[in-house]
Amino acid sequence: MNTPLIKTTTAFFEKTFGNTPQKIVLSPGRINIIGEHIDYNDGYVLPAAIDKVICFAFEKTNSKNSKIIAIDLDESFEINVEEPLALHDAIWTNYFRGVLQQLKNNGLAIEGFNCVFSSNIPVGSGLSSSAALECGFLYGLNELFHLNIKPVDIALMGQSAEHWVGINCGIMDQFASVMGKENQVIKIDCRTLEYEYHKADFSGYSLLLFDSNVKHSLFSSAYNQRRQECEEGLAILTAHFPEVTSFRDCTEAQILSSKDKMTEDVFKRSYFAIKEIKRVTLACEALDRGDILTLGQLLFDTHEGLSKEYEVSCAELDMIVDTLKKEPAVVGSRVMGGGFGGCTINLIKKGEEEAIRTKLAQLYQATFGIELKTYEVTISNGTSIYTAE
């Protein structure tokens, strides 16, 4: 499905620079099957790369000067790779500057280059286009200049680039973008960065994302508040149970016995984190058995927790999940990502997708006056070099 994107990106490069690209890189967005808001709580996440990508085309310039063109934005910027780097008002350029800064920080020198890129990852959909941007750009430079950066280090440097831009993200997005494998999900231990693959055989089901087309402004302040409440809950648990050093060490019995020592909100956030960490492990076991119905129920359970306990859902997302829960063809649905808008991830029996989408879209439009967007995704390989067959 990415052939048109590759063709248009390559043609634009050839028309602009008069040469065939030396390297073409495909860098995917990602989904997270389950494991929400526990990356900063020493939990596990279960992401996968998807078949929506950013396509980059590169060549060396044999000088110190570089030009980067964003085809979709019809914008570009030029930079000397030896000059100091600083944040710029053109925000999209900062992700590239951040990657170049990581190369400098690691003592990796490069020459000048030309780069153009274009994407079919829906912007603002929660599919981590920024991670795909950082990792795909770095992957291309790694190949172009033979820097010998390992894949895991590409992910870590991509994360550092985003921190340089000013976004204090976890490692999941970059890790999934670089390390993804077709038809497999990655269970990542957010405490140690150890990881393992689990087969994701959704052959009888489709993975559909329903984009609520809303993003409520509560997210930034609420995110920080949730982190603070979790830290408070963990501190109370640790004081009473010295063997508990993180939520993953804590049993449901232990937190229930500590409920009267916590505020209602602190208890709810902490209880969610403990249950969600357990759900990731149960999801992996279900995938290993090929038990998609159990996986789907875990998705519903996670949404219930995100809505009622962690309180990061919103009316639009709850309406989508509540509606789909009544459909026999839908085996699982939940908000995906930070919350307060964005997408739901949904497991739907094959052959029923269009009927479900049409019915939901009409109801959503009638309820909120907002268009519902739909993206079908498949689990695909991580960042890679494209070679024409």
mmCIF file with all atom_site columns, C-alpha atoms in Angstrom, residues 27-186:
data_model
loop_
_atom_site.group_PDB
_atom_site.id
_atom_site.type_symbol
_atom_site.label_atom_id
_atom_site.label_alt_id
_atom_site.label_comp_id
_atom_site.label_asym_id
_atom_site.label_entity_id
_atom_site.label_seq_id
_atom_site.pdbx_PDB_ins_code
_atom_site.Cartn_x
_atom_site.Cartn_y
_atom_site.Cartn_z
_atom_site.occupancy
_atom_site.B_iso_or_equiv
_atom_site.pdbx_formal_charge
_atom_site.auth_seq_id
_atom_site.auth_comp_id
_atom_site.auth_asym_id
_atom_site.auth_atom_id
_atom_site.pdbx_PDB_model_num
ATOM 1   C CA . SER A 1 27  ? 9.718  4.478  8.879  1.00 0.00 ? 27  SER A CA 1
ATOM 2   C CA . PRO A 1 28  ? 6.381  3.359  10.361 1.00 0.00 ? 28  PRO A CA 1
ATOM 3   C CA . GLY A 1 29  ? 3.946  4.762  12.856 1.00 0.00 ? 29  GLY A CA 1
ATOM 4   C CA . ARG A 1 30  ? 2.839  2.529  15.699 1.00 0.00 ? 30  ARG A CA 1
ATOM 5   C CA . ILE A 1 31  ? -0.122 1.301  17.667 1.00 0.00 ? 31  ILE A CA 1
ATOM 6   C CA . ASN A 1 32  ? -0.161 0.092  21.258 1.00 0.00 ? 32  ASN A CA 1
ATOM 7   C CA . ILE A 1 33  ? -2.309 -2.989 21.761 1.00 0.00 ? 33  ILE A CA 1
ATOM 8   C CA . ILE A 1 34  ? -2.502 -2.585 25.545 1.00 0.00 ? 34  ILE A CA 1
ATOM 9   C CA . GLY A 1 35  ? -0.507 -1.054 28.406 1.00 0.00 ? 35  GLY A CA 1
ATOM 10  C CA . GLU A 1 36  ? -1.551 2.590  28.685 1.00 0.00 ? 36  GLU A CA 1
ATOM 11  C CA . HIS A 1 37  ? -0.136 5.136  31.149 1.00 0.00 ? 37  HIS A CA 1
ATOM 12  C CA . ILE A 1 38  ? 2.147  2.535  32.705 1.00 0.00 ? 38  ILE A CA 1
ATOM 13  C CA . ASP A 1 39  ? 5.353  3.322  30.819 1.00 0.00 ? 39  ASP A CA 1
ATOM 14  C CA . TYR A 1 40  ? 6.171  5.835  33.571 1.00 0.00 ? 40  TYR A CA 1
ATOM 15  C CA . ASN A 1 41  ? 4.968  3.400  36.237 1.00 0.00 ? 41  ASN A CA 1
ATOM 16  C CA . ASP A 1 42  ? 7.607  0.712  35.571 1.00 0.00 ? 42  ASP A CA 1
ATOM 17  C CA . GLY A 1 43  ? 5.102  -1.384 33.654 1.00 0.00 ? 43  GLY A CA 1
ATOM 18  C CA . TYR A 1 44  ? 5.049  -3.147 30.312 1.00 0.00 ? 44  TYR A CA 1
ATOM 19  C CA . VAL A 1 45  ? 3.729  -1.937 26.968 1.00 0.00 ? 45  VAL A CA 1
ATOM 20  C CA . LEU A 1 46  ? 2.688  -3.932 23.907 1.00 0.00 ? 46  LEU A CA 1
ATOM 21  C CA . PRO A 1 47  ? 3.231  -1.827 20.774 1.00 0.00 ? 47  PRO A CA 1
ATOM 22  C CA . ALA A 1 48  ? 3.634  -2.777 17.122 1.00 0.00 ? 48  ALA A CA 1
ATOM 23  C CA . ALA A 1 49  ? 4.769  -1.021 13.975 1.00 0.00 ? 49  ALA A CA 1
ATOM 24  C CA . ILE A 1 50  ? 2.062  -0.499 11.357 1.00 0.00 ? 50  ILE A CA 1
ATOM 25  C CA . ASP A 1 51  ? 1.831  -0.211 7.570  1.00 0.00 ? 51  ASP A CA 1
ATOM 26  C CA . LYS A 1 52  ? 1.517  3.589  7.557  1.00 0.00 ? 52  LYS A CA 1
ATOM 27  C CA . VAL A 1 53  ? 4.912  5.203  7.079  1.00 0.00 ? 53  VAL A CA 1
ATOM 28  C CA . ILE A 1 54  ? 7.056  8.217  6.394  1.00 0.00 ? 54  ILE A CA 1
ATOM 29  C CA . CYS A 1 55  ? 9.105  7.775  3.224  1.00 0.00 ? 55  CYS A CA 1
ATOM 30  C CA . PHE A 1 56  ? 12.527 9.475  3.098  1.00 0.00 ? 56  PHE A CA 1
ATOM 31  C CA . ALA A 1 57  ? 14.863 9.847  0.112  1.00 0.00 ? 57  ALA A CA 1
ATOM 32  C CA . PHE A 1 58  ? 18.536 10.749 0.657  1.00 0.00 ? 58  PHE A CA 1
ATOM 33  C CA . GLU A 1 59  ? 21.728 11.594 -1.178 1.00 0.00 ? 59  GLU A CA 1
ATOM 34  C CA . LYS A 1 60  ? 25.147 12.921 -0.147 1.00 0.00 ? 60  LYS A CA 1
ATOM 35  C CA . THR A 1 61  ? 26.019 16.453 -1.299 1.00 0.00 ? 61  THR A CA 1
ATOM 36  C CA . ASN A 1 62  ? 29.791 16.096 -0.900 1.00 0.00 ? 62  ASN A CA 1
ATOM 37  C CA . SER A 1 63  ? 29.797 19.387 1.015  1.00 0.00 ? 63  SER A CA 1
ATOM 38  C CA . LYS A 1 64  ? 28.903 20.578 4.512  1.00 0.00 ? 64  LYS A CA 1
ATOM 39  C CA . ASN A 1 65  ? 25.502 21.884 3.413  1.00 0.00 ? 65  ASN A CA 1
ATOM 40  C CA . SER A 1 66  ? 22.237 19.994 3.666  1.00 0.00 ? 66  SER A CA 1
ATOM 41  C CA . LYS A 1 67  ? 18.702 20.616 2.458  1.00 0.00 ? 67  LYS A CA 1
ATOM 42  C CA . ILE A 1 68  ? 15.602 18.938 3.929  1.00 0.00 ? 68  ILE A CA 1
ATOM 43  C CA . ILE A 1 69  ? 12.240 19.256 2.161  1.00 0.00 ? 69  ILE A CA 1
ATOM 44  C CA . ALA A 1 70  ? 8.853  18.399 3.680  1.00 0.00 ? 70  ALA A CA 1
ATOM 45  C CA . ILE A 1 71  ? 6.796  17.561 0.593  1.00 0.00 ? 71  ILE A CA 1
ATOM 46  C CA . ASP A 1 72  ? 3.456  17.515 2.422  1.00 0.00 ? 72  ASP A CA 1
ATOM 47  C CA . LEU A 1 73  ? 4.069  20.944 4.004  1.00 0.00 ? 73  LEU A CA 1
ATOM 48  C CA . ASP A 1 74  ? 5.673  22.450 0.889  1.00 0.00 ? 74  ASP A CA 1
ATOM 49  C CA . GLU A 1 75  ? 8.413  23.785 3.176  1.00 0.00 ? 75  GLU A CA 1
ATOM 50  C CA . SER A 1 76  ? 12.155 23.282 3.431  1.00 0.00 ? 76  SER A CA 1
ATOM 51  C CA . PHE A 1 77  ? 15.215 24.379 5.347  1.00 0.00 ? 77  PHE A CA 1
ATOM 52  C CA . GLU A 1 78  ? 18.965 24.321 4.834  1.00 0.00 ? 78  GLU A CA 1
ATOM 53  C CA . ILE A 1 79  ? 21.627 23.659 7.428  1.00 0.00 ? 79  ILE A CA 1
ATOM 54  C CA . ASN A 1 80  ? 25.398 23.318 7.687  1.00 0.00 ? 80  ASN A CA 1
ATOM 55  C CA . VAL A 1 81  ? 26.089 20.076 9.537  1.00 0.00 ? 81  VAL A CA 1
ATOM 56  C CA . GLU A 1 82  ? 29.107 21.565 11.340 1.00 0.00 ? 82  GLU A CA 1
ATOM 57  C CA . GLU A 1 83  ? 27.340 24.621 12.761 1.00 0.00 ? 83  GLU A CA 1
ATOM 58  C CA . PRO A 1 84  ? 25.829 24.699 16.295 1.00 0.00 ? 84  PRO A CA 1
ATOM 59  C CA . LEU A 1 85  ? 22.163 23.722 16.545 1.00 0.00 ? 85  LEU A CA 1
ATOM 60  C CA . ALA A 1 86  ? 19.310 25.607 18.218 1.00 0.00 ? 86  ALA A CA 1
ATOM 61  C CA . LEU A 1 87  ? 15.534 25.340 18.352 1.00 0.00 ? 87  LEU A CA 1
ATOM 62  C CA . HIS A 1 88  ? 13.705 27.148 15.555 1.00 0.00 ? 88  HIS A CA 1
ATOM 63  C CA . ASP A 1 89  ? 10.252 28.707 15.179 1.00 0.00 ? 89  ASP A CA 1
ATOM 64  C CA . ALA A 1 90  ? 9.481  26.255 12.350 1.00 0.00 ? 90  ALA A CA 1
ATOM 65  C CA . ILE A 1 91  ? 8.616  23.445 14.766 1.00 0.00 ? 91  ILE A CA 1
ATOM 66  C CA . TRP A 1 92  ? 8.790  20.536 12.316 1.00 0.00 ? 92  TRP A CA 1
ATOM 67  C CA . THR A 1 93  ? 12.444 21.310 11.602 1.00 0.00 ? 93  THR A CA 1
ATOM 68  C CA . ASN A 1 94  ? 13.370 20.856 15.265 1.00 0.00 ? 94  ASN A CA 1
ATOM 69  C CA . TYR A 1 95  ? 12.956 17.082 15.101 1.00 0.00 ? 95  TYR A CA 1
ATOM 70  C CA . PHE A 1 96  ? 15.667 16.969 12.436 1.00 0.00 ? 96  PHE A CA 1
ATOM 71  C CA . ARG A 1 97  ? 17.853 19.402 14.344 1.00 0.00 ? 97  ARG A CA 1
ATOM 72  C CA . GLY A 1 98  ? 17.387 17.233 17.432 1.00 0.00 ? 98  GLY A CA 1
ATOM 73  C CA . VAL A 1 99  ? 18.635 14.148 15.589 1.00 0.00 ? 99  VAL A CA 1
ATOM 74  C CA . LEU A 1 100 ? 21.667 16.038 14.270 1.00 0.00 ? 100 LEU A CA 1
ATOM 75  C CA . GLN A 1 101 ? 22.359 17.194 17.834 1.00 0.00 ? 101 GLN A CA 1
ATOM 76  C CA . GLN A 1 102 ? 22.338 13.559 19.026 1.00 0.00 ? 102 GLN A CA 1
ATOM 77  C CA . LEU A 1 103 ? 24.929 12.689 16.386 1.00 0.00 ? 103 LEU A CA 1
ATOM 78  C CA . LYS A 1 104 ? 27.127 15.507 17.695 1.00 0.00 ? 104 LYS A CA 1
ATOM 79  C CA . ASN A 1 105 ? 26.562 14.386 21.303 1.00 0.00 ? 105 ASN A CA 1
ATOM 80  C CA . ASN A 1 106 ? 27.757 10.905 20.367 1.00 0.00 ? 106 ASN A CA 1
ATOM 81  C CA . GLY A 1 107 ? 30.806 12.104 18.440 1.00 0.00 ? 107 GLY A CA 1
ATOM 82  C CA . LEU A 1 108 ? 29.424 10.945 15.079 1.00 0.00 ? 108 LEU A CA 1
ATOM 83  C CA . ALA A 1 109 ? 30.447 13.208 12.190 1.00 0.00 ? 109 ALA A CA 1
ATOM 84  C CA . ILE A 1 110 ? 28.589 13.354 8.879  1.00 0.00 ? 110 ILE A CA 1
ATOM 85  C CA . GLU A 1 111 ? 28.872 15.278 5.619  1.00 0.00 ? 111 GLU A CA 1
ATOM 86  C CA . GLY A 1 112 ? 26.126 17.257 3.921  1.00 0.00 ? 112 GLY A CA 1
ATOM 87  C CA . PHE A 1 113 ? 23.073 15.578 2.402  1.00 0.00 ? 113 PHE A CA 1
ATOM 88  C CA . ASN A 1 114 ? 19.791 16.216 0.635  1.00 0.00 ? 114 ASN A CA 1
ATOM 89  C CA . CYS A 1 115 ? 16.626 14.702 2.067  1.00 0.00 ? 115 CYS A CA 1
ATOM 90  C CA . VAL A 1 116 ? 12.968 14.832 1.057  1.00 0.00 ? 116 VAL A CA 1
ATOM 91  C CA . PHE A 1 117 ? 10.136 13.111 2.905  1.00 0.00 ? 117 PHE A CA 1
ATOM 92  C CA . SER A 1 118 ? 6.411  12.488 2.684  1.00 0.00 ? 118 SER A CA 1
ATOM 93  C CA . SER A 1 119 ? 3.971  10.570 4.879  1.00 0.00 ? 119 SER A CA 1
ATOM 94  C CA . ASN A 1 120 ? 0.702  8.649  4.897  1.00 0.00 ? 120 ASN A CA 1
ATOM 95  C CA . ILE A 1 121 ? 0.557  8.518  8.727  1.00 0.00 ? 121 ILE A CA 1
ATOM 96  C CA . PRO A 1 122 ? -2.536 10.547 9.702  1.00 0.00 ? 122 PRO A CA 1
ATOM 97  C CA . VAL A 1 123 ? -1.367 13.693 11.512 1.00 0.00 ? 123 VAL A CA 1
ATOM 98  C CA . GLY A 1 124 ? -2.591 14.078 15.089 1.00 0.00 ? 124 GLY A CA 1
ATOM 99  C CA . SER A 1 125 ? -4.031 10.569 15.200 1.00 0.00 ? 125 SER A CA 1
ATOM 100 C CA . GLY A 1 126 ? -1.812 9.281  18.005 1.00 0.00 ? 126 GLY A CA 1
ATOM 101 C CA . LEU A 1 127 ? 0.173  6.982  15.702 1.00 0.00 ? 127 LEU A CA 1
ATOM 102 C CA . SER A 1 128 ? 3.489  8.614  16.641 1.00 0.00 ? 128 SER A CA 1
ATOM 103 C CA . SER A 1 129 ? 4.525  10.343 13.451 1.00 0.00 ? 129 SER A CA 1
ATOM 104 C CA . SER A 1 130 ? 7.199  12.267 15.398 1.00 0.00 ? 130 SER A CA 1
ATOM 105 C CA . ALA A 1 131 ? 8.958  9.014  16.400 1.00 0.00 ? 131 ALA A CA 1
ATOM 106 C CA . ALA A 1 132 ? 8.763  7.790  12.806 1.00 0.00 ? 132 ALA A CA 1
ATOM 107 C CA . LEU A 1 133 ? 10.280 11.102 11.700 1.00 0.00 ? 133 LEU A CA 1
ATOM 108 C CA . GLU A 1 134 ? 13.200 10.999 14.135 1.00 0.00 ? 134 GLU A CA 1
ATOM 109 C CA . CYS A 1 135 ? 13.976 7.328  13.684 1.00 0.00 ? 135 CYS A CA 1
ATOM 110 C CA . GLY A 1 136 ? 13.570 7.255  9.915  1.00 0.00 ? 136 GLY A CA 1
ATOM 111 C CA . PHE A 1 137 ? 15.805 10.299 9.476  1.00 0.00 ? 137 PHE A CA 1
ATOM 112 C CA . LEU A 1 138 ? 18.492 8.857  11.769 1.00 0.00 ? 138 LEU A CA 1
ATOM 113 C CA . TYR A 1 139 ? 18.219 5.423  10.152 1.00 0.00 ? 139 TYR A CA 1
ATOM 114 C CA . GLY A 1 140 ? 18.805 7.017  6.737  1.00 0.00 ? 140 GLY A CA 1
ATOM 115 C CA . LEU A 1 141 ? 21.857 8.970  7.900  1.00 0.00 ? 141 LEU A CA 1
ATOM 116 C CA . ASN A 1 142 ? 23.164 5.811  9.568  1.00 0.00 ? 142 ASN A CA 1
ATOM 117 C CA . GLU A 1 143 ? 22.953 3.963  6.249  1.00 0.00 ? 143 GLU A CA 1
ATOM 118 C CA . LEU A 1 144 ? 24.159 6.862  4.105  1.00 0.00 ? 144 LEU A CA 1
ATOM 119 C CA . PHE A 1 145 ? 27.288 7.551  6.164  1.00 0.00 ? 145 PHE A CA 1
ATOM 120 C CA . HIS A 1 146 ? 27.941 4.023  7.554  1.00 0.00 ? 146 HIS A CA 1
ATOM 121 C CA . LEU A 1 147 ? 27.727 5.159  11.194 1.00 0.00 ? 147 LEU A CA 1
ATOM 122 C CA . ASN A 1 148 ? 27.135 1.637  12.520 1.00 0.00 ? 148 ASN A CA 1
ATOM 123 C CA . ILE A 1 149 ? 24.486 2.707  15.044 1.00 0.00 ? 149 ILE A CA 1
ATOM 124 C CA . LYS A 1 150 ? 22.612 -0.305 16.422 1.00 0.00 ? 150 LYS A CA 1
ATOM 125 C CA . PRO A 1 151 ? 18.801 -0.374 16.015 1.00 0.00 ? 151 PRO A CA 1
ATOM 126 C CA . VAL A 1 152 ? 18.132 -0.082 19.771 1.00 0.00 ? 152 VAL A CA 1
ATOM 127 C CA . ASP A 1 153 ? 20.450 2.933  19.909 1.00 0.00 ? 153 ASP A CA 1
ATOM 128 C CA . ILE A 1 154 ? 18.605 4.524  16.976 1.00 0.00 ? 154 ILE A CA 1
ATOM 129 C CA . ALA A 1 155 ? 15.438 4.298  19.086 1.00 0.00 ? 155 ALA A CA 1
ATOM 130 C CA . LEU A 1 156 ? 17.171 5.748  22.161 1.00 0.00 ? 156 LEU A CA 1
ATOM 131 C CA . MET A 1 157 ? 18.738 8.587  20.159 1.00 0.00 ? 157 MET A CA 1
ATOM 132 C CA . GLY A 1 158 ? 15.340 9.294  18.585 1.00 0.00 ? 158 GLY A CA 1
ATOM 133 C CA . GLN A 1 159 ? 13.865 9.582  22.080 1.00 0.00 ? 159 GLN A CA 1
ATOM 134 C CA . SER A 1 160 ? 16.706 11.919 23.107 1.00 0.00 ? 160 SER A CA 1
ATOM 135 C CA . ALA A 1 161 ? 16.037 14.034 20.021 1.00 0.00 ? 161 ALA A CA 1
ATOM 136 C CA . GLU A 1 162 ? 12.411 14.446 21.083 1.00 0.00 ? 162 GLU A CA 1
ATOM 137 C CA . HIS A 1 163 ? 13.532 15.395 24.604 1.00 0.00 ? 163 HIS A CA 1
ATOM 138 C CA . TRP A 1 164 ? 15.808 18.011 22.973 1.00 0.00 ? 164 TRP A CA 1
ATOM 139 C CA . VAL A 1 165 ? 12.757 19.396 21.170 1.00 0.00 ? 165 VAL A CA 1
ATOM 140 C CA . GLY A 1 166 ? 11.058 19.705 24.580 1.00 0.00 ? 166 GLY A CA 1
ATOM 141 C CA . ILE A 1 167 ? 8.720  16.699 24.682 1.00 0.00 ? 167 ILE A CA 1
ATOM 142 C CA . ASN A 1 168 ? 9.505  14.350 27.582 1.00 0.00 ? 168 ASN A CA 1
ATOM 143 C CA . CYS A 1 169 ? 8.287  11.157 25.913 1.00 0.00 ? 169 CYS A CA 1
ATOM 144 C CA . GLY A 1 170 ? 8.911  7.561  26.945 1.00 0.00 ? 170 GLY A CA 1
ATOM 145 C CA . ILE A 1 171 ? 10.753 5.039  24.770 1.00 0.00 ? 171 ILE A CA 1
ATOM 146 C CA . MET A 1 172 ? 7.761  3.067  23.432 1.00 0.00 ? 172 MET A CA 1
ATOM 147 C CA . ASP A 1 173 ? 7.095  5.031  20.244 1.00 0.00 ? 173 ASP A CA 1
ATOM 148 C CA . GLN A 1 174 ? 10.654 5.071  18.940 1.00 0.00 ? 174 GLN A CA 1
ATOM 149 C CA . PHE A 1 175 ? 11.274 1.476  20.018 1.00 0.00 ? 175 PHE A CA 1
ATOM 150 C CA . ALA A 1 176 ? 8.209  0.194  18.172 1.00 0.00 ? 176 ALA A CA 1
ATOM 151 C CA . SER A 1 177 ? 8.992  2.228  15.051 1.00 0.00 ? 177 SER A CA 1
ATOM 152 C CA . VAL A 1 178 ? 12.533 0.833  14.767 1.00 0.00 ? 178 VAL A CA 1
ATOM 153 C CA . MET A 1 179 ? 12.167 -2.680 16.197 1.00 0.00 ? 179 MET A CA 1
ATOM 154 C CA . GLY A 1 180 ? 8.763  -3.700 14.833 1.00 0.00 ? 180 GLY A CA 1
ATOM 155 C CA . LYS A 1 181 ? 8.255  -7.023 13.053 1.00 0.00 ? 181 LYS A CA 1
ATOM 156 C CA . GLU A 1 182 ? 5.460  -8.073 10.703 1.00 0.00 ? 182 GLU A CA 1
ATOM 157 C CA . ASN A 1 183 ? 2.586  -9.805 12.521 1.00 0.00 ? 183 ASN A CA 1
ATOM 158 C CA . GLN A 1 184 ? 4.318  -9.508 15.897 1.00 0.00 ? 184 GLN A CA 1
ATOM 159 C CA . VAL A 1 185 ? 3.902  -7.228 18.892 1.00 0.00 ? 185 VAL A CA 1
ATOM 160 C CA . ILE A 1 186 ? 6.734  -6.224 21.217 1.00 0.00 ? 186 ILE A CA 1
#
